[in-house]
Amino acid sequence: MSQLVCVARIGAPHGVRGAVKLWTFTEDPFAVRSYGLLSSKDGKRQFEVATARAAKDHLVATFKGVTTRDEAERLNGIELYVAREKLPATDEGEYYHTDLIGLAAVTTAGDALGRVLAIHNFGAGDIIEIAPPQGTTMLLPFTDAVVPEVDLTGGRVVIALPEEIEAEETEEDSSPSRPGLVRNLRTGGRDP
């Protein structure tokens, strides 16, 4: 079975003719129209976007076969998935979140830090969340300076810990701080 990637989530109904708010997790919000059939996570339901238009921070979309507000209301909260291979290739230095989650995180010296738990963006840029074997997770800027190497084939990311984190760990022997953010990723999926 191919890996599925969540590309959108259906929200509340919009109007009375079956339209819904559609929250997309793709670089281009309208890409959901080009993937063909979208499926629920369990694969039991399939959806085809009939129309989509931009709204404030989401799309307003209709699906083939959904024509009433009641039908649209029953779709609220359903996440929509596509097979990983349907997503376009990434450019140099771009990564799908789904490809990074689960990778081993190591320091520039090769010491194990943990695993990539998620990629977040709270509005100021992407951050990488690393789950160490013990203790609290680390949130680090996903920048070339902090993440100088992403080795998808080798299954790892190399982390150059910022000086303030190294100094903090040395001085207090505590979990790292949560510094600011930078560098864009191509999403094509959302955090689990």
XYZ file of N, CA and C in Angstrom:
576
model
N 0.851 -1.185 0.000
C 0.000 0.000 0.000
C 0.894 1.245 0.000
N 0.539 2.229 -0.823
C 1.362 3.430 -0.895
C 1.090 4.331 0.306
N 2.062 5.167 0.624
C 1.936 6.106 1.732
C 0.930 7.179 1.370
N 0.035 7.483 2.305
C -0.957 8.528 2.087
C -0.503 9.811 2.758
N -0.805 10.933 2.120
C -0.450 12.244 2.638
C -1.727 13.069 2.747
N -1.938 13.659 3.915
C -3.105 14.509 4.119
C -2.876 15.839 3.411
N -3.792 16.192 2.505
C -3.646 17.432 1.748
C -4.706 18.473 2.092
N -5.751 18.064 2.817
C -6.820 19.019 3.150
C -7.704 18.462 4.253
N -8.469 19.376 4.862
C -9.478 18.996 5.847
C -10.747 19.758 5.521
N -11.863 19.037 5.494
C -13.148 19.658 5.213
C -13.642 20.339 6.485
N -14.109 21.570 6.313
C -14.639 22.334 7.431
C -16.149 22.437 7.367
N -16.671 23.452 7.989
C -18.111 23.674 8.094
C -18.731 23.967 6.728
N -20.040 23.740 6.620
C -20.738 24.085 5.374
C -20.661 25.574 5.098
N -20.778 25.917 3.825
C -20.786 27.317 3.396
C -21.993 27.484 2.477
N -23.024 28.116 2.972
C -24.237 28.288 2.176
C -25.143 27.070 2.245
N -26.090 26.993 1.325
C -27.110 25.930 1.379
C -27.027 24.943 0.223
N -26.052 25.101 -0.662
C -25.994 24.247 -1.855
C -24.874 23.213 -1.819
N -24.412 22.858 -0.642
C -23.426 21.785 -0.527
C -21.977 22.225 -0.487
N -21.714 23.515 -0.498
C -20.333 23.989 -0.435
C -19.802 23.854 0.994
N -18.492 23.728 1.108
C -17.828 23.609 2.418
C -16.596 24.509 2.446
N -16.171 24.820 3.662
C -14.863 25.445 3.832
C -13.852 24.321 3.716
N -12.797 24.553 2.976
C -11.777 23.528 2.768
C -10.426 24.110 3.148
N -9.795 23.519 4.152
C -8.484 23.956 4.640
C -7.441 23.074 3.979
N -6.598 23.664 3.130
C -5.603 22.877 2.408
C -4.240 22.970 3.089
N -3.451 21.927 2.909
C -2.110 21.849 3.490
C -1.057 21.757 2.401
N -1.342 22.348 1.266
C -0.436 22.299 0.125
C 0.121 23.690 -0.148
N 1.258 23.731 -0.800
C 1.888 25.007 -1.139
C 0.934 25.872 -1.959
N 0.311 25.276 -2.959
C -0.718 25.939 -3.751
C -2.060 25.390 -3.295
N -2.899 26.191 -2.654
C -4.179 25.684 -2.148
C -5.037 25.001 -3.219
N -4.946 25.464 -4.459
C -5.769 24.896 -5.526
C -5.220 23.573 -6.071
N -4.080 23.123 -5.589
C -3.519 21.847 -6.034
C -4.454 20.682 -5.729
N -5.312 20.814 -4.743
C -6.227 19.714 -4.395
C -7.122 19.348 -5.575
N -7.331 20.274 -6.498
C -8.151 19.968 -7.676
C -7.406 19.078 -8.666
N -6.080 19.112 -8.648
C -5.302 18.381 -9.655
C -4.940 16.957 -9.248
N -5.250 16.555 -8.016
C -4.873 15.215 -7.555
C -5.896 14.148 -7.908
N -6.999 14.537 -8.510
C -8.039 13.563 -8.835
C -8.832 13.226 -7.589
N -9.159 11.953 -7.432
C -9.941 11.531 -6.278
C -9.131 11.662 -4.992
N -9.755 12.249 -3.998
C -9.175 12.352 -2.665
C -9.908 11.343 -1.799
N -9.215 10.764 -0.841
C -9.879 9.745 -0.019
C -9.802 10.087 1.460
N -10.708 9.488 2.217
C -10.640 9.586 3.671
C -9.445 8.749 4.118
N -9.031 8.918 5.360
C -7.833 8.221 5.845
C -7.971 6.708 5.718
N -9.152 6.179 5.989
C -9.357 4.733 5.905
C -9.570 4.251 4.473
N -9.690 5.186 3.532
C -9.851 4.850 2.124
C -11.262 4.423 1.751
N -12.189 4.443 2.684
C -13.544 3.978 2.416
C -14.398 4.999 1.666
N -14.020 6.268 1.761
C -14.787 7.315 1.078
C -13.878 8.062 0.121
N -14.428 8.426 -1.035
C -13.663 9.163 -2.026
C -14.409 10.439 -2.386
N -13.633 11.486 -2.652
C -14.197 12.791 -2.939
C -13.502 13.382 -4.144
N -14.286 14.057 -4.990
C -13.711 14.767 -6.121
C -14.159 16.219 -6.038
N -13.185 17.128 -6.028
C -13.491 18.549 -5.955
C -14.137 18.967 -7.270
N -15.350 19.528 -7.185
C -16.050 20.009 -8.377
C -15.695 21.468 -8.647
N -15.730 22.301 -7.591
C -15.380 23.712 -7.737
C -14.596 24.143 -6.502
N -13.805 25.167 -6.669
C -13.065 25.737 -5.539
C -12.775 27.199 -5.844
N -12.947 28.014 -4.819
C -12.592 29.425 -4.947
C -11.934 29.869 -3.649
N -11.112 30.888 -3.757
C -10.385 31.384 -2.595
C -11.320 32.155 -1.666
N -11.122 31.964 -0.381
C -11.781 32.749 0.650
C -10.667 33.367 1.487
N -10.992 33.884 2.650
C -10.001 34.613 3.451
C -8.737 33.793 3.717
N -8.857 32.666 4.364
C -7.690 31.830 4.689
C -7.964 30.354 4.406
N -8.880 30.094 3.480
C -9.256 28.733 3.112
C -9.878 28.783 1.716
N -10.327 27.647 1.244
C -11.086 27.604 -0.006
C -12.553 27.360 0.322
N -13.419 27.770 -0.552
C -14.818 27.350 -0.507
C -14.941 26.384 -1.678
N -15.305 25.133 -1.364
C -15.294 24.086 -2.382
C -16.601 23.309 -2.385
N -16.877 22.709 -3.538
C -17.966 21.743 -3.632
C -17.369 20.435 -4.107
N -18.032 19.352 -3.727
C -17.622 18.017 -4.152
C -18.720 17.425 -5.016
N -18.324 16.650 -6.010
C -19.303 15.989 -6.875
C -20.209 15.123 -6.007
N -21.511 15.248 -6.222
C -22.482 14.443 -5.497
C -22.958 15.044 -4.182
N -22.371 16.150 -3.758
C -22.789 16.815 -2.520
C -23.508 18.096 -2.927
N -24.841 18.135 -2.697
C -25.622 19.262 -3.216
C -26.436 19.994 -2.157
N -26.452 19.486 -0.929
C -27.246 20.163 0.107
C -26.376 20.503 1.313
N -26.861 21.429 2.100
C -26.160 21.815 3.329
C -26.055 20.623 4.292
N -27.121 19.828 4.390
C -27.095 18.658 5.284
C -25.997 17.680 4.871
N -25.858 17.422 3.577
C -24.793 16.529 3.100
C -23.425 17.122 3.416
N -23.283 18.410 3.200
C -22.009 19.096 3.467
C -21.684 19.059 4.955
N -22.685 19.227 5.791
C -22.481 19.224 7.248
C -21.918 17.895 7.735
N -22.330 16.806 7.124
C -21.850 15.469 7.522
C -20.379 15.238 7.151
N -19.818 16.095 6.302
C -18.413 15.958 5.895
C -17.457 16.724 6.805
N -17.993 17.582 7.658
C -17.174 18.439 8.513
C -16.153 17.617 9.305
N -14.874 17.992 9.181
C -13.803 17.333 9.931
C -13.098 16.207 9.198
N -13.600 15.785 8.065
C -12.956 14.692 7.316
C -11.658 15.208 6.702
N -10.592 14.469 6.918
C -9.305 14.796 6.301
C -9.214 14.074 4.967
N -8.634 14.755 3.991
C -8.537 14.223 2.636
C -7.091 13.880 2.306
N -6.895 12.695 1.741
C -5.562 12.146 1.491
C -5.365 11.808 0.015
N -4.094 11.840 -0.396
C -3.681 11.352 -1.714
C -2.462 10.463 -1.512
N -2.212 9.616 -2.499
C -1.014 8.780 -2.463
C 0.215 9.668 -2.623
N 1.263 9.382 -1.883
C 2.502 10.175 -1.899
C 3.028 10.374 -3.310
N 2.936 9.352 -4.144
C 3.496 9.453 -5.498
C 2.725 10.417 -6.403
N 1.537 10.860 -6.019
C 0.794 11.846 -6.813
C 1.310 13.268 -6.606
N 2.098 13.475 -5.561
C 2.615 14.806 -5.279
C 3.761 15.132 -6.233
N 3.900 16.393 -6.628
C 4.991 16.750 -7.539
C 6.355 16.631 -6.862
N 7.363 16.481 -7.685
C 8.732 16.414 -7.164
C 9.083 17.742 -6.503
N 9.958 17.683 -5.528
C 10.386 18.901 -4.848
C 11.628 19.464 -5.526
N 11.847 20.748 -5.343
C 13.054 21.391 -5.843
C 14.180 21.167 -4.843
N 15.376 21.505 -5.243
C 16.543 21.421 -4.364
C 16.275 22.226 -3.091
N 16.495 21.613 -1.942
C 16.307 22.304 -0.669
C 14.866 22.366 -0.193
N 13.937 21.732 -0.921
C 12.541 21.662 -0.498
C 12.221 20.234 -0.093
N 11.368 20.092 0.919
C 11.030 18.769 1.422
C 9.561 18.738 1.820
N 8.935 17.614 1.624
C 7.590 17.435 2.143
C 7.703 17.093 3.624
N 6.834 17.665 4.413
C 6.845 17.372 5.847
C 6.819 15.867 6.077
N 5.974 15.168 5.348
C 5.816 13.734 5.543
C 7.123 12.967 5.320
N 8.011 13.496 4.458
C 9.291 12.830 4.206
C 10.284 13.040 5.343
N 10.093 14.104 6.130
C 11.019 14.420 7.218
C 10.621 13.769 8.540
N 9.334 13.601 8.750
C 8.843 13.050 10.019
C 9.343 11.623 10.181
N 9.948 11.365 11.323
C 10.485 10.042 11.627
C 11.969 9.885 11.349
N 12.580 10.857 10.652
C 14.019 10.759 10.383
C 14.809 10.889 11.684
N 15.963 10.238 11.738
C 16.867 10.386 12.877
C 17.464 11.783 12.839
N 17.633 12.375 14.002
C 18.287 13.686 14.119
C 19.616 13.467 14.824
N 20.694 13.937 14.193
C 22.033 13.796 14.768
C 22.726 15.152 14.762
N 23.689 15.312 15.672
C 24.460 16.548 15.707
C 25.484 16.530 14.580
N 26.146 17.645 14.369
C 27.189 17.708 13.344
C 28.353 16.775 13.678
N 28.481 16.415 14.960
C 29.517 15.468 15.376
C 29.051 14.019 15.244
N 27.783 13.831 14.851
C 27.258 12.479 14.666
C 26.563 11.894 15.887
N 26.432 12.676 16.963
C 25.747 12.188 18.163
C 24.238 12.206 17.958
N 23.556 11.171 18.449
C 22.110 11.064 18.303
C 21.403 12.116 19.152
N 20.431 12.801 18.551
C 19.599 13.767 19.267
C 18.185 13.239 19.487
N 17.720 12.397 18.581
C 16.368 11.867 18.658
C 15.799 11.673 17.264
N 14.487 11.870 17.135
C 13.787 11.712 15.857
C 12.972 12.950 15.549
N 12.790 13.213 14.264
C 11.944 14.338 13.849
C 10.498 13.951 14.140
N 9.884 14.751 14.980
C 8.505 14.489 15.385
C 7.516 15.220 14.487
N 7.833 16.456 14.130
C 6.925 17.263 13.317
C 7.646 18.478 12.759
N 7.001 19.106 11.793
C 7.431 20.391 11.269
C 6.267 21.345 11.528
N 6.555 22.487 12.121
C 5.517 23.455 12.459
C 5.813 24.780 11.774
N 4.762 25.567 11.612
C 4.930 26.948 11.175
C 3.842 27.751 11.857
N 4.257 28.589 12.801
C 3.322 29.404 13.550
C 3.254 30.822 12.999
N 3.770 31.010 11.782
C 3.673 32.297 11.119
C 4.987 33.003 10.871
N 6.045 32.593 11.531
C 7.326 33.275 11.353
C 8.341 32.416 10.606
N 7.944 31.265 10.129
C 8.834 30.360 9.405
C 8.719 28.959 9.955
N 9.371 28.017 9.304
C 9.277 26.619 9.698
C 10.216 26.285 10.840
N 9.738 25.431 11.720
C 10.570 24.913 12.802
C 10.465 23.394 12.789
N 11.525 22.769 13.221
C 11.595 21.319 13.269
C 11.508 20.904 14.738
N 10.657 19.939 15.024
C 10.502 19.440 16.387
C 11.202 18.095 16.488
N 12.153 18.027 17.406
C 12.947 16.813 17.613
C 12.542 16.194 18.951
N 12.224 14.914 18.929
C 11.887 14.200 20.153
C 13.103 13.396 20.593
N 13.758 13.814 21.699
C 14.912 13.064 22.186
C 14.438 11.770 22.859
N 15.345 10.821 23.109
C 14.943 9.582 23.771
C 14.303 9.844 25.146
N 14.754 10.903 25.819
C 14.187 11.279 27.113
C 14.108 12.798 27.190
N 13.160 13.289 27.955
C 13.053 14.730 28.145
C 12.091 15.379 27.177
N 12.064 16.703 27.240
C 11.134 17.456 26.405
C 11.653 17.595 24.986
N 10.728 17.823 24.068
C 11.112 17.975 22.676
C 11.823 19.309 22.457
N 12.600 19.353 21.400
C 13.310 20.570 21.012
C 12.617 21.161 19.794
N 12.388 22.453 19.805
C 11.890 23.171 18.638
C 13.016 24.060 18.154
N 13.446 23.817 16.917
C 14.582 24.530 16.352
C 14.200 25.152 15.015
N 14.803 26.268 14.657
C 14.519 26.860 13.348
C 14.940 25.911 12.232
N 14.099 25.750 11.242
C 14.465 24.924 10.097
C 15.156 25.823 9.089
N 16.415 26.158 9.391
C 17.231 27.018 8.534
C 18.437 26.229 8.063
N 19.098 26.712 7.043
C 20.320 26.052 6.576
C 21.390 26.044 7.665
N 21.411 27.073 8.517
C 22.413 27.155 9.585
C 22.175 26.093 10.657
N 20.927 25.823 11.001
C 20.615 24.862 12.069
C 20.451 23.449 11.516
N 19.924 23.334 10.295
C 19.753 22.027 9.655
C 20.570 22.046 8.361
N 21.896 21.887 8.486
C 22.742 22.017 7.298
C 22.617 20.856 6.314
N 22.087 19.725 6.768
C 21.995 18.562 5.881
C 20.719 17.790 6.148
N 20.007 17.486 5.058
C 18.857 16.588 5.096
C 19.209 15.434 4.176
N 19.317 14.247 4.732
C 19.689 13.058 3.972
C 18.512 12.095 3.983
N 17.597 12.275 3.012
C 16.412 11.420 2.967
C 16.786 9.963 2.726
N 17.755 9.729 1.848
C 18.188 8.369 1.550
C 18.787 7.696 2.789
N 19.594 8.445 3.530
C 20.220 7.917 4.741
C 19.297 7.949 5.958
N 18.139 8.589 5.817
C 17.163 8.615 6.897
C 17.551 9.482 8.080
N 18.197 10.650 7.795
C 18.622 11.491 8.918
C 18.678 12.956 8.530
N 18.610 13.788 9.561
C 18.861 15.219 9.421
C 20.004 15.546 10.360
N 20.886 16.424 9.911
C 22.009 16.861 10.742
C 21.625 18.199 11.361
N 21.812 18.305 12.666
C 21.434 19.504 13.409
C 22.686 20.164 13.980
N 22.863 21.433 13.647
C 23.930 22.241 14.249
C 23.244 23.053 15.341
N 23.352 22.579 16.580
C 22.657 23.248 17.681
C 23.109 24.693 17.807
N 22.149 25.619 17.894
C 22.510 27.025 18.073
C 23.288 27.210 19.371
N 24.176 28.194 19.400
C 25.040 28.430 20.564
C 24.254 28.600 21.846
N 23.125 29.306 21.798
C 22.377 29.529 23.039
C 21.856 28.217 23.620
N 21.573 27.234 22.779
C 21.120 25.943 23.290
C 22.290 25.174 23.886
N 23.426 25.153 23.179
C 24.598 24.456 23.704
C 25.027 25.067 25.036
N 25.044 26.393 25.133
C 25.440 27.066 26.370
C 24.439 26.774 27.472
N 23.180 26.778 27.165
C 22.143 26.506 28.154
C 22.266 25.084 28.689
N 22.501 24.112 27.792
C 22.647 22.725 28.228
C 23.870 22.569 29.119
N 24.952 23.244 28.766
C 26.176 23.153 29.555
C 26.000 23.790 30.921
N 25.426 24.982 30.965
C 25.274 25.709 32.213
C 24.246 25.088 33.141
N 23.107 24.704 32.598
C 22.016 24.268 33.447
C 21.728 22.782 33.355
N 22.306 22.086 32.374
C 22.007 20.690 32.121
C 20.497 20.490 32.031
N 19.864 21.366 31.267
C 18.411 21.305 31.126
C 18.045 21.102 29.668
N 16.746 20.981 29.424
C 16.287 20.831 28.054
C 16.478 22.152 27.313
N 16.617 22.076 25.987
C 16.908 23.266 25.193
C 15.758 24.273 25.183
N 16.134 25.518 24.884
C 15.130 26.565 24.742
C 14.419 26.404 23.409
N 13.485 27.281 23.150
C 12.709 27.213 21.917
C 12.913 28.499 21.129
N 13.993 28.567 20.341
C 14.314 29.795 19.621
C 13.363 30.069 18.459
N 13.583 31.211 17.796
C 12.763 31.627 16.661
C 12.881 30.725 15.450
N 12.309 31.145 14.334
C 12.151 30.297 13.169
C 12.626 30.951 11.878
N 12.773 30.110 10.821
C 12.979 30.609 9.455
C 12.687 29.483 8.433
N 13.124 29.336 7.293
C 13.142 28.510 6.085
C 11.856 27.755 5.703
N 11.422 27.966 4.488
C 10.194 27.348 4.006
C 10.378 25.901 3.588
N 9.323 25.118 3.744
C 9.247 23.752 3.263
C 8.059 23.662 2.344
N 8.095 22.752 1.416
C 6.903 22.463 0.658
C 6.096 21.517 1.527
N 4.854 21.844 1.839
C 4.079 21.052 2.783
C 3.570 19.772 2.154
N 2.556 19.814 1.376
C 2.043 18.603 0.743
C 1.544 17.618 1.776
N 1.407 17.977 2.957
C 0.941 17.136 4.026
C 0.924 17.953 5.274
N 0.373 17.404 6.300
C 0.315 18.174 7.530
C 0.960 17.384 8.625
N 1.166 18.030 9.749
C 1.742 17.353 10.897
C 0.757 16.312 11.395
N 1.282 15.203 11.880
C 0.362 14.186 12.386
C -0.299 14.610 13.666
